[in-house]
Amino acid sequence: MKKIAHDIFSLVKKEGGTAARFIFHDTSDLEVSVRDGGIEKKDSGRRVSFTITVWIGERVAGVSGNDISLSSLRVLVKQACDIARMSEPDPYTILAPRSMWPLDGDSIFKQLNLCDNSFVPTMNDLMKCALEIDAENNTRSGISTSGASVYYRKGTAFMITTEGFELSSAATSFSAFANCVAKQGEDMSSGDFGDGARHFSDLLSFEKIGKTAGDLSLQLIGAKPIPTGSMPIVLSRMSSDSLLGHFASAITGENVFKKRSFLKESLSKRIFSSGVTIIDDPLIPRLLGSGVVDSECTARQKIMFVKDGVLTRFATNRESAAKLGCSSTGHANGFGNLYMENGKVSPEELMADIKRGVYVVDFIGHGPNIVTGDYSRGVRGFLIENGKITRPIQGVTVAGNLSDMFMNLSVANDLDIGRYNAPTIRIDGMTIAGEQP
Amino acid sequence: MMKENEVTGRFLERFHTNESDLVSLVGEILLNADDGELYAERVESENIVLDDRRIEEPNFSIFQGFGLRRVEGLCTGYVSSDIFSTEEIRQKGLDLSGSLSGKSHHPIMNKVQGIPMYAQRTALTKDLAERIELLREIESYIRGKDDRVQNVSVGLMGQNKEVFLIRPDGLLRSEIRPLIRMSISVVVDDVGSQSFGGRYDYASLFDPKVWKEYADSALRSALLCSEAKPCPAGKMDVILSNGWSGVLLHEAFGHMLEGDFIAKGSSDFVGKKGQRIASEGVTVIDQGNIPDRRGSATFDDEGTPTQKTILVENGILVRYMHDRLSARILGEQSTGNGRRQDYMHAPIPRMTNTYMEAGSHSPKDIIAATENGIYVEELGGGQVDITTGQFDFTVKLAWRIKNGILVEPVKGAEIIGSGQKALLSVDMVGNDLSLDSGTGTCGKEGQSVPVGIGQPTIRIQKGGLTVGGTEI
């Protein structure tokens, strides 16, 4: 691969390029789906892809493809240089200087331990796993159809620049899902559950995955609307990390300087209730979100974005950092493992004093408006009465504004980083729309 | 126009083979299978974005590869590769056979050719300098119109997708599918966006009459959203504007009519053929052979010619949408809805261009006849749980209606309901059917495909939907 990279770099030079970056991915996938105890689909594929970014002074262009023959590379490199030449000068798309590179990328990557070499599954192995998951629900009474899928991926990546940066990495991932439809008379409901991990041994048990999906579908059957009103909501761990996602997109530097975030003026201000801490740590071993550098060669690091409710930084790449007057936090490719620290009470204690509220299993529909913070989403879940979950609900939306929601949230102590990156969360004062009051 | 056999010739050259050898190789690999094919593609795309007064890293890409599918009974085996050679096909074929068991014969494919859907042979007709100039012109036009504008972003994407497929019975199809899309987004205090395009080249987008209309509309929407009041919550009459609002029909109704969900028994519409599932005036069609539309193709990704399929006629469910697999399981015919994102994926039943037929009411009369409700001018994206039929849509911009008059813009709402209940509650259908401007992308099982949607102005009477807003 190094040889190919050097061929590319000399082609770039010949075409008048002044700097270049080459990123190469080689990925193999295996996937098996089963339904009602029989095999539904077996899928395998190997794919390579590469991206070449070329600078001519301050002009930049990118090309990508999957044919690494020299003749194809020649065509694409020429195309990249032609496009760059025709484009406008862009002083912001630049790679990190050597001082921001990780000190020893290869050894840090090794410590992250993202590649499971102890188990390299065959199609038959995955088939057994999927059948095992489905066996939980296949003959379970009340369930009309059930399915399961299991995926395995092994990928290697290689990044090299004309400035001398070089890193190669290999990682594996396993994921397993179960889905069921429960039926009772005319009523139907679905239940889904899954888990993913870098190492096979870190996956939840197949019994647990299958059973959780089956339980959900059975518990959600017979859901009915509730009257419109204002009440607290409790986000289960299956839905609470969606708030982290909205937070992440609102503090992403690009959205901030392009005026597309409701948090654009909130740096150093209190945006969450006191006690709330949010951290991004891309250097936790064995997790799906872990990694050493971003695509601009900036070393990734553990960063506390919210400390005791106060927003301490925006998440930036080279460009947004330059525009916001700070230095890149290594977020050119997004967040690593963004999580919210535990609160002090158990999930049961968190909802104990709720007379009437909504317990959210998951949300449906698109996300909120990050520009204004306006929030309104459909909910699948349960009614809470006197601190206890009583019955399934449907046809219900919860609405508010993310600014208020962040300030009014309280947090339980059931964080499980890598699987559930936010604990159970309670938010008071939400508007619930259902039936006419 | 590009001759089909020119594209075929290029693929045969890439595989270093000829038609008869390839047919027999595919026949050998798919021996005793119930169905399957070799599908290959090569996609050239280019993209530029102007944002925050700056042209962002322009890019160009070429991706190519093939996928082999072998279906036995209810089971699909799929392998893909990005290496074009008959040796690679043979190797992947070995991975495929032996992975399944069962014996059958090939059903012979109907050899009727589709009607070619595109006049242009390539979308990529303007060089980068011309495209940058256009984006700059659009940006300064919008910034010049209103000084409250904080940011303008304009993107332009163009793509040529060459597809080629060959079945063991010797059926061979190939074509180039062009696709372009422009998006304009304007930030005031809130954002207004418009996007448009289709299966042709850049020429029409370069016409100022065309882009000015969308630029004006994005700015108008940004200004209105920035001053809009919170939306009322609860149950009320909801009027959906024509065109893009058809996204609700697509999500809340269309997906539940897809053959795979019917075959699996996971759709709420299983076994409801011949039954009333929508009001009297509601007729719903999926049509993959409308020229130039985003969801159109000459044939689907299994080689079946696209067609016009009536799904619901005057409220009665008449047909499901099928690919070859779901058609076979249910003993029906493929409706040309077998589509795939790319060579790495097996085809599944997908919508093409899905719309509701026009009715008799003028949109003005529909608003005038509404005492209390909202008129949804711009619907955002949405999602549906196909098992319960529950859907959820974001309302980007709406108007509050009091006594037949649009009184003020409102935003920040979500509309939820069940597909069947909503369509059974349609009590007025407008005479202004229009298809969307050519911007929709539908996601299903991890595969994204371009689709078209459309409808006339319709009214869903109180009780058919719930409006989720913050004002009680």
Short mmCIF file of N, CA and C in Angstrom, two decimals, chain B residues 376-471:
data_model
loop_
_atom_site.label_atom_id
_atom_site.label_comp_id
_atom_site.label_asym_id
_atom_site.label_seq_id
_atom_site.Cartn_x
_atom_site.Cartn_y
_atom_site.Cartn_z
N VAL B 376 -50.44 22.73 6.28
CA VAL B 376 -49.02 22.39 6.28
C VAL B 376 -48.43 22.77 4.93
N GLU B 377 -47.61 23.82 4.93
CA GLU B 377 -47.02 24.27 3.67
C GLU B 377 -45.79 23.44 3.34
N GLU B 378 -44.98 23.16 4.38
CA GLU B 378 -43.75 22.39 4.15
C GLU B 378 -43.64 21.30 5.19
N LEU B 379 -43.65 20.07 4.72
CA LEU B 379 -43.50 18.94 5.60
C LEU B 379 -42.03 18.53 5.59
N GLY B 380 -41.47 18.19 6.75
CA GLY B 380 -40.08 17.72 6.79
C GLY B 380 -40.06 16.22 6.54
N GLY B 381 -39.10 15.54 7.10
CA GLY B 381 -38.99 14.09 6.91
C GLY B 381 -39.84 13.37 7.94
N GLY B 382 -39.95 12.06 7.78
CA GLY B 382 -40.74 11.29 8.72
C GLY B 382 -40.34 9.84 8.76
N GLN B 383 -41.06 9.09 9.55
CA GLN B 383 -40.73 7.69 9.76
C GLN B 383 -42.01 6.93 10.08
N VAL B 384 -42.02 5.63 9.79
CA VAL B 384 -43.20 4.84 10.12
C VAL B 384 -42.79 3.52 10.75
N ASP B 385 -43.59 3.06 11.69
CA ASP B 385 -43.46 1.72 12.23
C ASP B 385 -44.46 0.88 11.44
N ILE B 386 -43.96 0.06 10.49
CA ILE B 386 -44.87 -0.59 9.55
C ILE B 386 -45.78 -1.61 10.22
N THR B 387 -45.42 -2.04 11.40
CA THR B 387 -46.22 -3.06 12.08
C THR B 387 -47.51 -2.47 12.65
N THR B 388 -47.36 -1.29 13.27
CA THR B 388 -48.55 -0.67 13.85
C THR B 388 -49.12 0.37 12.89
N GLY B 389 -48.33 0.76 11.88
CA GLY B 389 -48.77 1.81 10.97
C GLY B 389 -48.60 3.20 11.57
N GLN B 390 -48.03 3.28 12.78
CA GLN B 390 -47.83 4.58 13.41
C GLN B 390 -46.74 5.36 12.68
N PHE B 391 -47.03 6.64 12.36
CA PHE B 391 -46.00 7.46 11.70
C PHE B 391 -45.79 8.75 12.45
N ASP B 392 -44.73 9.41 12.11
CA ASP B 392 -44.35 10.64 12.78
C ASP B 392 -43.64 11.54 11.78
N PHE B 393 -44.15 12.75 11.59
CA PHE B 393 -43.57 13.69 10.62
C PHE B 393 -43.30 15.04 11.23
N THR B 394 -42.20 15.63 10.81
CA THR B 394 -41.87 16.98 11.25
C THR B 394 -42.57 17.98 10.34
N VAL B 395 -43.21 18.96 10.93
CA VAL B 395 -43.80 20.05 10.14
C VAL B 395 -42.80 21.19 10.13
N LYS B 396 -42.26 21.47 8.95
CA LYS B 396 -41.27 22.54 8.86
C LYS B 396 -41.98 23.89 8.97
N LEU B 397 -43.03 24.07 8.18
CA LEU B 397 -43.73 25.35 8.19
C LEU B 397 -45.21 25.11 7.93
N ALA B 398 -46.04 25.69 8.77
CA ALA B 398 -47.50 25.55 8.59
C ALA B 398 -48.18 26.89 8.89
N TRP B 399 -49.45 26.97 8.59
CA TRP B 399 -50.26 28.15 8.90
C TRP B 399 -51.42 27.72 9.76
N ARG B 400 -51.72 28.53 10.74
CA ARG B 400 -52.89 28.26 11.56
C ARG B 400 -54.12 28.72 10.79
N ILE B 401 -55.17 27.89 10.75
CA ILE B 401 -56.40 28.28 10.04
C ILE B 401 -57.50 28.57 11.06
N LYS B 402 -58.12 29.75 10.93
CA LYS B 402 -59.30 30.04 11.73
C LYS B 402 -60.39 30.52 10.80
N ASN B 403 -61.54 29.88 10.87
CA ASN B 403 -62.68 30.25 10.04
C ASN B 403 -62.33 30.40 8.57
N GLY B 404 -61.60 29.45 8.05
CA GLY B 404 -61.31 29.42 6.62
C GLY B 404 -60.22 30.37 6.16
N ILE B 405 -59.52 30.99 7.12
CA ILE B 405 -58.48 31.95 6.73
C ILE B 405 -57.14 31.56 7.36
N LEU B 406 -56.06 31.69 6.56
CA LEU B 406 -54.72 31.43 7.09
C LEU B 406 -54.35 32.63 7.95
N VAL B 407 -54.21 32.45 9.28
CA VAL B 407 -53.98 33.61 10.14
C VAL B 407 -52.52 33.88 10.47
N GLU B 408 -51.72 32.83 10.75
CA GLU B 408 -50.31 33.11 11.06
C GLU B 408 -49.47 31.85 10.84
N PRO B 409 -48.16 32.07 10.51
CA PRO B 409 -47.29 30.91 10.34
C PRO B 409 -46.95 30.28 11.69
N VAL B 410 -46.92 28.95 11.72
CA VAL B 410 -46.53 28.23 12.94
C VAL B 410 -45.50 27.16 12.57
N LYS B 411 -44.70 26.75 13.55
CA LYS B 411 -43.66 25.75 13.26
C LYS B 411 -43.36 24.92 14.51
N GLY B 412 -42.44 24.00 14.34
CA GLY B 412 -41.97 23.22 15.49
C GLY B 412 -42.95 22.13 15.87
N ALA B 413 -43.78 21.68 14.94
CA ALA B 413 -44.74 20.65 15.29
C ALA B 413 -44.35 19.31 14.69
N GLU B 414 -45.02 18.31 15.18
CA GLU B 414 -44.84 16.96 14.69
C GLU B 414 -46.25 16.46 14.42
N ILE B 415 -46.48 15.80 13.28
CA ILE B 415 -47.80 15.19 13.16
C ILE B 415 -47.66 13.68 13.23
N ILE B 416 -48.50 13.07 14.04
CA ILE B 416 -48.43 11.62 14.18
C ILE B 416 -49.81 11.01 13.98
N GLY B 417 -49.82 9.76 13.64
CA GLY B 417 -51.07 9.06 13.44
C GLY B 417 -50.80 7.68 12.91
N SER B 418 -51.82 7.01 12.43
CA SER B 418 -51.59 5.72 11.77
C SER B 418 -52.00 5.89 10.32
N GLY B 419 -51.25 5.22 9.41
CA GLY B 419 -51.43 5.42 7.98
C GLY B 419 -52.86 5.19 7.54
N GLN B 420 -53.43 4.09 8.02
CA GLN B 420 -54.77 3.73 7.58
C GLN B 420 -55.81 4.71 8.11
N LYS B 421 -55.68 5.05 9.39
CA LYS B 421 -56.65 5.97 9.99
C LYS B 421 -56.57 7.34 9.30
N ALA B 422 -55.35 7.76 8.99
CA ALA B 422 -55.19 9.06 8.34
C ALA B 422 -55.85 9.06 6.97
N LEU B 423 -55.60 8.01 6.18
CA LEU B 423 -56.15 8.02 4.82
C LEU B 423 -57.65 7.73 4.81
N LEU B 424 -58.15 7.10 5.86
CA LEU B 424 -59.61 6.92 5.96
C LEU B 424 -60.27 8.23 6.36
N SER B 425 -59.45 9.17 6.85
CA SER B 425 -60.00 10.46 7.29
C SER B 425 -59.82 11.56 6.26
N VAL B 426 -59.31 11.21 5.06
CA VAL B 426 -59.18 12.23 4.02
C VAL B 426 -60.58 12.58 3.54
N ASP B 427 -61.01 13.83 3.74
CA ASP B 427 -62.38 14.16 3.31
C ASP B 427 -62.42 15.14 2.14
N MET B 428 -61.27 15.72 1.76
CA MET B 428 -61.26 16.56 0.56
C MET B 428 -59.94 16.32 -0.18
N VAL B 429 -60.04 16.10 -1.50
CA VAL B 429 -58.86 15.89 -2.33
C VAL B 429 -58.83 16.98 -3.40
N GLY B 430 -57.71 17.69 -3.48
CA GLY B 430 -57.61 18.84 -4.39
C GLY B 430 -57.43 18.43 -5.84
N ASN B 431 -57.55 19.44 -6.73
CA ASN B 431 -57.41 19.19 -8.17
C ASN B 431 -56.02 19.58 -8.66
N ASP B 432 -55.08 19.72 -7.72
CA ASP B 432 -53.77 20.31 -8.07
C ASP B 432 -52.63 19.32 -7.88
N LEU B 433 -52.80 18.06 -8.33
CA LEU B 433 -51.73 17.07 -8.20
C LEU B 433 -50.41 17.63 -8.73
N SER B 434 -49.35 17.52 -7.93
CA SER B 434 -48.02 17.77 -8.49
C SER B 434 -47.02 16.83 -7.84
N LEU B 435 -45.98 16.50 -8.59
CA LEU B 435 -44.92 15.66 -8.04
C LEU B 435 -43.90 16.58 -7.39
N ASP B 436 -43.09 16.03 -6.49
CA ASP B 436 -42.11 16.86 -5.79
C ASP B 436 -41.04 17.34 -6.78
N SER B 437 -40.15 18.23 -6.29
CA SER B 437 -39.20 18.87 -7.21
C SER B 437 -38.00 17.99 -7.54
N GLY B 438 -37.98 16.78 -7.02
CA GLY B 438 -36.90 15.87 -7.41
C GLY B 438 -35.78 15.81 -6.40
N THR B 439 -36.12 15.47 -5.16
CA THR B 439 -35.12 15.56 -4.11
C THR B 439 -35.18 14.41 -3.10
N GLY B 440 -36.19 13.53 -3.20
CA GLY B 440 -36.40 12.54 -2.14
C GLY B 440 -35.44 11.36 -2.18
N THR B 441 -35.00 10.93 -1.00
CA THR B 441 -34.21 9.71 -0.88
C THR B 441 -34.86 8.87 0.20
N CYS B 442 -35.08 7.59 -0.12
CA CYS B 442 -35.77 6.73 0.83
C CYS B 442 -34.77 5.72 1.40
N GLY B 443 -34.81 5.52 2.70
CA GLY B 443 -33.93 4.54 3.34
C GLY B 443 -34.72 3.34 3.83
N LYS B 444 -34.19 2.14 3.59
CA LYS B 444 -34.83 0.93 4.09
C LYS B 444 -33.75 -0.14 4.24
N GLU B 445 -33.70 -0.77 5.38
CA GLU B 445 -32.72 -1.83 5.65
C GLU B 445 -31.31 -1.42 5.23
N GLY B 446 -30.95 -0.19 5.53
CA GLY B 446 -29.60 0.27 5.26
C GLY B 446 -29.33 0.61 3.81
N GLN B 447 -30.35 0.58 2.95
CA GLN B 447 -30.15 0.94 1.55
C GLN B 447 -30.90 2.23 1.21
N SER B 448 -30.20 3.19 0.60
CA SER B 448 -30.84 4.43 0.18
C SER B 448 -31.06 4.42 -1.32
N VAL B 449 -32.26 4.78 -1.76
CA VAL B 449 -32.51 4.92 -3.19
C VAL B 449 -33.28 6.22 -3.45
N PRO B 450 -33.02 6.85 -4.62
CA PRO B 450 -33.78 8.06 -4.96
C PRO B 450 -35.23 7.72 -5.31
N VAL B 451 -36.16 8.51 -4.81
CA VAL B 451 -37.57 8.26 -5.10
C VAL B 451 -38.29 9.57 -5.43
N GLY B 452 -39.45 9.44 -6.07
CA GLY B 452 -40.31 10.59 -6.32
C GLY B 452 -41.58 10.43 -5.51
N ILE B 453 -42.17 11.56 -5.11
CA ILE B 453 -43.43 11.51 -4.37
C ILE B 453 -44.33 12.62 -4.87
N GLY B 454 -45.63 12.52 -4.62
CA GLY B 454 -46.52 13.59 -5.05
C GLY B 454 -47.93 13.40 -4.56
N GLN B 455 -48.66 14.47 -4.56
CA GLN B 455 -50.08 14.43 -4.21
C GLN B 455 -50.72 15.78 -4.50
N PRO B 456 -52.05 15.81 -4.57
CA PRO B 456 -52.74 17.11 -4.60
C PRO B 456 -52.87 17.62 -3.17
N THR B 457 -53.38 18.83 -2.99
CA THR B 457 -53.72 19.32 -1.66
C THR B 457 -54.80 18.40 -1.08
N ILE B 458 -54.60 17.94 0.16
CA ILE B 458 -55.65 17.10 0.75
C ILE B 458 -55.97 17.57 2.17
N ARG B 459 -57.19 17.27 2.61
CA ARG B 459 -57.54 17.58 3.99
C ARG B 459 -57.79 16.29 4.75
N ILE B 460 -57.17 16.19 5.92
CA ILE B 460 -57.41 15.07 6.81
C ILE B 460 -58.22 15.61 7.97
N GLN B 461 -59.45 15.11 8.11
CA GLN B 461 -60.33 15.74 9.09
C GLN B 461 -59.93 15.41 10.51
N LYS B 462 -60.37 16.28 11.41
CA LYS B 462 -60.04 16.17 12.83
C LYS B 462 -60.20 14.73 13.33
N GLY B 463 -59.18 14.24 14.00
CA GLY B 463 -59.25 12.86 14.51
C GLY B 463 -58.37 11.91 13.72
N GLY B 464 -58.06 12.29 12.47
CA GLY B 464 -57.23 11.43 11.63
C GLY B 464 -55.76 11.51 11.99
N LEU B 465 -55.36 12.63 12.59
CA LEU B 465 -53.97 12.86 12.93
C LEU B 465 -53.90 13.55 14.29
N THR B 466 -52.77 13.41 14.94
CA THR B 466 -52.52 14.22 16.13
C THR B 466 -51.42 15.21 15.80
N VAL B 467 -51.62 16.47 16.17
CA VAL B 467 -50.57 17.47 15.97
C VAL B 467 -49.85 17.64 17.30
N GLY B 468 -48.55 17.40 17.29
CA GLY B 468 -47.78 17.58 18.51
C GLY B 468 -47.10 18.93 18.46
N GLY B 469 -47.48 19.83 19.30
CA GLY B 469 -46.85 21.14 19.36
C GLY B 469 -46.61 21.47 20.81
N THR B 470 -46.13 22.68 21.09
CA THR B 470 -45.85 23.04 22.48
C THR B 470 -46.98 23.86 23.09
N GLU B 471 -47.89 24.42 22.26
CA GLU B 471 -48.99 25.22 22.78
C GLU B 471 -50.20 24.33 23.05
#
